[in-house]
Amino acid sequence: MLDDFVVRAALAGLGVALAAAPLGCFVVWRRMAYFGDATSHAALLGVALALALELPIFAGVLIVALSMALVVSALAERHVSTDALLGVLAHAALAFGLVSLSFLPGRAVDLSVYLFGEILAVTRADLALIWGGACVVVGLLAWRWQALLTATLNPDLAHAAGGNPRREQLVLTLTLAIVVAVAIKVVGALLIAALLIIPAAAARPLARTPEWMAIWAVILGAGAALGGLQLSFLFDTPTGPSIVSLAAVFFVTTTALAALRR
């Protein structure tokens, strides 16, 4: 069955949705959208590093994404203006990544694959990485769920309860880097942050508790992945952007329904 590229593409989309959606809830709650942008844009530097050192793409992207996330976290703790900082880092990382790729000798690099993803070219090895990464992300979030939630909603309460908000921030940083590394081939560096944020934002009007918001985010993310794949076949459109476009439609729909109920 896995010899069918459509099945592999569908499984890859589901794996990325499973990893990105619950993490995206914390990105939305903590207002870390630009944080996700900076980390995902740094993925191109990771691609250049991997190609230059002949490493697996996953390894290069994970190293650079994790480094970027740690740098952003450290600077934010020093009370540097986070919106300006993240804007600078996001665009600088993207530019340096593109420039670095152009310097690779003797390699014809298809930038569109890394910018917008190529889900239809997912291999068995890619599937193993995507689902392995998704299991790690879901496992970390499930293990630290209550501590992460408390540190997100009320850091002072987390301190009083004996928690360590900085440690929970590091857990989120690690999971974000893993999601970026596993998602780059599916939706590309430019659209990873969108797949993190949009399903979670679309799930917010449907849920009364944080747990249900995460569940709805997974459902909507999976629906966007499978539906966007189907739409790309029907209308011959790029698959990654089709997935994100359908997620945006879900967001508009749930937001409109919530407004009508009010």
Coordinates of C-alpha atoms in Angstrom, one line a residue:
M1 CA 0.0 0.0 0.0
L2 CA 2.8 2.4 0.8
D3 CA 4.0 2.1 -2.8
D4 CA 1.1 4.4 -3.7
F5 CA 2.4 8.0 -3.6
V6 CA -1.0 9.3 -2.8
V7 CA -1.3 7.1 0.3
R8 CA 2.2 8.3 1.4
A9 CA 1.2 11.9 0.8
A10 CA -2.0 11.5 2.9
L11 CA -0.1 9.8 5.7
A12 CA 2.5 12.5 5.7
G13 CA -0.2 15.2 5.9
L14 CA -1.9 13.4 8.8
G15 CA 1.4 13.0 10.6
V16 CA 2.3 16.7 10.3
A17 CA -1.2 17.7 11.4
L18 CA -1.0 15.5 14.5
A19 CA 2.3 17.1 15.5
A20 CA 1.5 20.7 14.5
A21 CA -2.1 21.1 15.8
P22 CA -1.7 20.6 19.6
L23 CA 1.6 22.6 19.6
G24 CA -0.2 25.3 17.6
C25 CA -2.6 25.8 20.5
F26 CA 0.3 26.8 22.7
V27 CA 1.6 29.1 20.0
V28 CA -1.8 30.8 19.8
W29 CA -2.3 31.0 23.6
R30 CA 1.2 32.4 24.1
R31 CA 0.9 34.8 21.1
M32 CA 4.1 33.2 19.6
A33 CA 3.1 33.4 15.9
Y34 CA 6.3 35.4 15.0
F35 CA 8.3 32.9 17.1
G36 CA 7.0 30.1 14.8
D37 CA 7.8 32.2 11.7
A38 CA 11.4 32.9 12.8
T39 CA 12.0 29.2 13.6
S40 CA 10.4 27.9 10.3
H41 CA 12.2 30.5 8.1
A42 CA 15.5 29.3 9.7
A43 CA 14.8 25.9 8.2
L44 CA 16.4 27.0 4.9
L45 CA 19.6 27.6 6.7
G46 CA 19.3 24.0 8.0
V47 CA 18.8 22.8 4.4
A48 CA 21.9 24.6 3.3
L49 CA 23.9 23.1 6.2
A50 CA 22.6 19.6 5.5
L51 CA 23.5 19.8 1.8
A52 CA 26.9 21.4 2.5
L53 CA 27.9 18.7 5.1
E54 CA 26.0 15.9 3.3
L55 CA 23.8 15.3 6.3
P56 CA 20.1 14.3 6.2
I57 CA 17.9 17.3 5.6
F58 CA 16.0 16.4 8.8
A59 CA 19.2 16.7 10.9
G60 CA 20.3 20.0 9.4
V61 CA 16.8 21.6 9.8
L62 CA 16.4 20.3 13.3
I63 CA 19.8 21.7 14.4
V64 CA 19.3 25.1 12.9
A65 CA 15.6 25.4 14.0
L66 CA 16.4 24.4 17.5
S67 CA 19.3 26.9 17.6
M68 CA 17.1 29.7 16.3
A69 CA 14.4 28.8 18.8
L70 CA 16.9 28.8 21.7
V71 CA 18.4 32.2 20.6
V72 CA 14.9 33.8 20.4
S73 CA 13.9 32.4 23.8
A74 CA 17.2 33.7 25.4
L75 CA 16.8 37.2 23.9
A76 CA 13.2 37.4 24.8
E77 CA 14.1 36.8 28.5
R78 CA 16.4 39.7 28.3
H79 CA 13.4 41.9 27.5
V80 CA 14.5 42.7 24.0
S81 CA 11.6 44.1 22.0
T82 CA 10.2 40.7 20.9
D83 CA 8.1 41.8 17.9
A84 CA 11.0 43.7 16.3
L85 CA 13.4 40.9 17.2
L86 CA 11.3 38.2 15.7
G87 CA 10.6 40.2 12.6
V88 CA 14.3 40.8 12.0
L89 CA 15.3 37.2 12.8
A90 CA 12.5 35.6 10.6
H91 CA 13.4 37.6 7.5
A92 CA 17.1 37.5 8.1
A93 CA 17.1 33.7 8.5
L94 CA 15.1 33.3 5.3
A95 CA 17.4 35.6 3.3
F96 CA 20.6 34.0 4.7
G97 CA 19.2 30.6 3.9
L98 CA 18.5 31.5 0.3
V99 CA 21.9 33.1 -0.1
S100 CA 23.6 30.1 1.4
L101 CA 21.8 27.7 -1.0
S102 CA 23.1 29.7 -3.9
F103 CA 26.7 29.2 -2.8
L104 CA 26.5 25.4 -2.8
P105 CA 28.9 24.2 -5.5
G106 CA 27.7 21.9 -8.2
R107 CA 24.2 21.5 -6.8
A108 CA 21.0 22.5 -8.6
V109 CA 18.6 23.1 -5.7
D110 CA 14.9 23.3 -6.4
L111 CA 14.0 26.1 -3.9
S112 CA 10.2 25.6 -4.4
V113 CA 10.5 22.2 -2.7
Y114 CA 11.9 23.8 0.5
L115 CA 9.8 27.0 0.3
F116 CA 6.4 25.4 -0.4
G117 CA 6.9 21.7 0.2
E118 CA 6.5 18.7 -2.0
I119 CA 4.2 16.3 -0.2
L120 CA 3.7 14.1 -3.3
A121 CA 7.5 13.2 -3.2
V122 CA 7.4 11.9 0.3
T123 CA 9.2 8.5 0.6
R124 CA 8.9 5.7 3.1
A125 CA 12.0 7.1 5.0
D126 CA 10.3 10.5 5.1
L127 CA 7.1 8.9 6.5
A128 CA 9.1 7.2 9.2
L129 CA 10.7 10.6 10.2
I130 CA 7.4 12.4 10.1
W131 CA 5.5 9.9 12.2
G132 CA 8.5 9.4 14.5
G133 CA 8.7 13.2 15.1
A134 CA 4.9 13.4 15.5
C135 CA 5.0 10.7 18.2
V136 CA 7.8 12.5 20.0
V137 CA 5.9 15.8 19.9
V138 CA 2.6 14.4 21.1
G139 CA 4.4 12.4 23.8
L140 CA 6.2 15.5 25.1
L141 CA 3.0 17.6 25.1
A142 CA 1.0 14.8 26.8
W143 CA 3.7 14.3 29.4
R144 CA 4.0 18.0 30.2
W145 CA 0.5 19.1 29.4
Q146 CA -0.7 20.3 32.8
A147 CA 2.6 22.0 33.6
L148 CA 2.7 23.7 30.1
L149 CA -0.8 24.8 30.5
T150 CA -0.3 26.3 33.9
A151 CA 2.9 28.1 32.8
T152 CA 1.1 29.4 29.8
L153 CA -2.0 30.8 31.6
N154 CA -0.3 32.0 34.8
P155 CA 3.5 31.8 35.2
D156 CA 3.3 33.1 38.8
L157 CA 0.9 30.3 39.7
A158 CA 3.3 27.8 38.1
H159 CA 6.1 29.2 40.2
A160 CA 4.0 29.0 43.4
A161 CA 3.1 25.4 42.6
G162 CA 6.8 24.5 42.3
G163 CA 6.9 24.5 38.5
N164 CA 9.5 26.0 36.3
P165 CA 8.1 28.1 33.4
R166 CA 11.5 28.3 31.8
R167 CA 11.7 24.5 31.6
E168 CA 8.3 24.4 30.0
Q169 CA 9.4 27.1 27.5
L170 CA 12.3 24.8 26.6
V171 CA 9.9 21.9 26.0
L172 CA 7.9 24.0 23.6
T173 CA 11.1 25.2 21.9
L174 CA 12.2 21.6 21.4
T175 CA 8.8 20.5 20.1
L176 CA 8.6 23.5 17.7
A177 CA 12.0 22.6 16.2
I178 CA 10.9 19.0 15.7
V179 CA 7.7 20.1 14.0
V180 CA 9.6 22.4 11.7
A181 CA 12.0 19.6 10.8
V182 CA 9.3 17.1 10.0
A183 CA 7.0 19.5 8.2
I184 CA 9.4 21.2 5.7
K185 CA 8.9 18.5 3.0
V186 CA 5.1 18.6 3.4
V187 CA 4.3 22.3 3.4
G188 CA 7.7 24.1 3.1
A189 CA 9.4 26.7 5.2
L190 CA 7.1 29.5 4.3
L191 CA 3.9 27.7 5.3
I192 CA 4.9 25.7 8.4
A193 CA 3.9 28.6 10.7
A194 CA 0.5 28.8 9.0
L195 CA -0.1 25.1 9.6
L196 CA 0.8 25.6 13.2
I197 CA -1.4 28.7 13.8
I198 CA -4.5 28.4 11.5
P199 CA -6.0 25.0 12.7
A200 CA -5.5 26.0 16.3
A201 CA -7.1 29.4 15.7
A202 CA -10.0 27.8 13.8
A203 CA -10.5 25.4 16.7
R204 CA -10.8 28.1 19.4
P205 CA -14.5 29.0 18.7
L206 CA -15.4 25.3 18.8
A207 CA -13.9 24.4 22.2
R208 CA -14.8 25.1 25.8
T209 CA -11.6 23.6 27.3
P210 CA -7.9 23.6 26.3
E211 CA -8.0 19.8 25.7
W212 CA -10.9 20.1 23.4
M213 CA -9.3 22.9 21.5
A214 CA -6.3 20.7 20.9
I215 CA -8.5 17.8 19.7
W216 CA -10.4 20.1 17.4
A217 CA -7.2 21.5 16.1
V218 CA -6.0 18.0 15.2
I219 CA -9.3 17.3 13.5
L220 CA -9.2 20.5 11.5
G221 CA -5.5 20.1 10.6
A222 CA -6.1 16.6 9.4
G223 CA -9.1 17.7 7.4
A224 CA -7.1 20.5 5.8
A225 CA -4.3 18.1 4.9
L226 CA -6.5 15.5 3.3
G227 CA -8.9 18.0 1.8
G228 CA -6.0 20.2 0.4
L229 CA -4.4 17.1 -1.1
Q230 CA -7.7 16.2 -2.8
L231 CA -8.2 19.8 -4.1
S232 CA -4.7 19.9 -5.5
F233 CA -5.5 16.9 -7.6
L234 CA -8.9 18.2 -8.7
F235 CA -7.7 21.7 -9.7
D236 CA -4.0 21.0 -10.4
T237 CA -2.8 23.5 -7.7
P238 CA 0.3 23.4 -5.5
T239 CA -0.4 21.0 -2.7
G240 CA 1.2 22.8 0.3
P241 CA -0.6 26.1 -0.4
S242 CA -3.8 24.2 -1.1
I243 CA -3.6 22.6 2.4
V244 CA -3.1 26.0 4.1
S245 CA -5.8 27.6 2.0
L246 CA -8.3 25.1 3.1
A247 CA -7.2 25.5 6.7
A248 CA -7.9 29.3 6.2
V249 CA -11.4 28.5 5.0
F250 CA -12.0 26.4 8.1
F251 CA -10.8 29.4 10.2
V252 CA -13.2 31.8 8.4
T253 CA -16.1 29.3 8.8
T254 CA -15.6 28.7 12.5
T255 CA -15.1 32.4 13.2
A256 CA -18.3 33.3 11.3
L257 CA -20.3 30.6 13.1
A258 CA -19.1 31.9 16.4
A259 CA -20.0 35.4 15.5
L260 CA -23.5 34.3 14.4
R261 CA -24.0 32.4 17.7
R262 CA -23.2 35.6 19.6

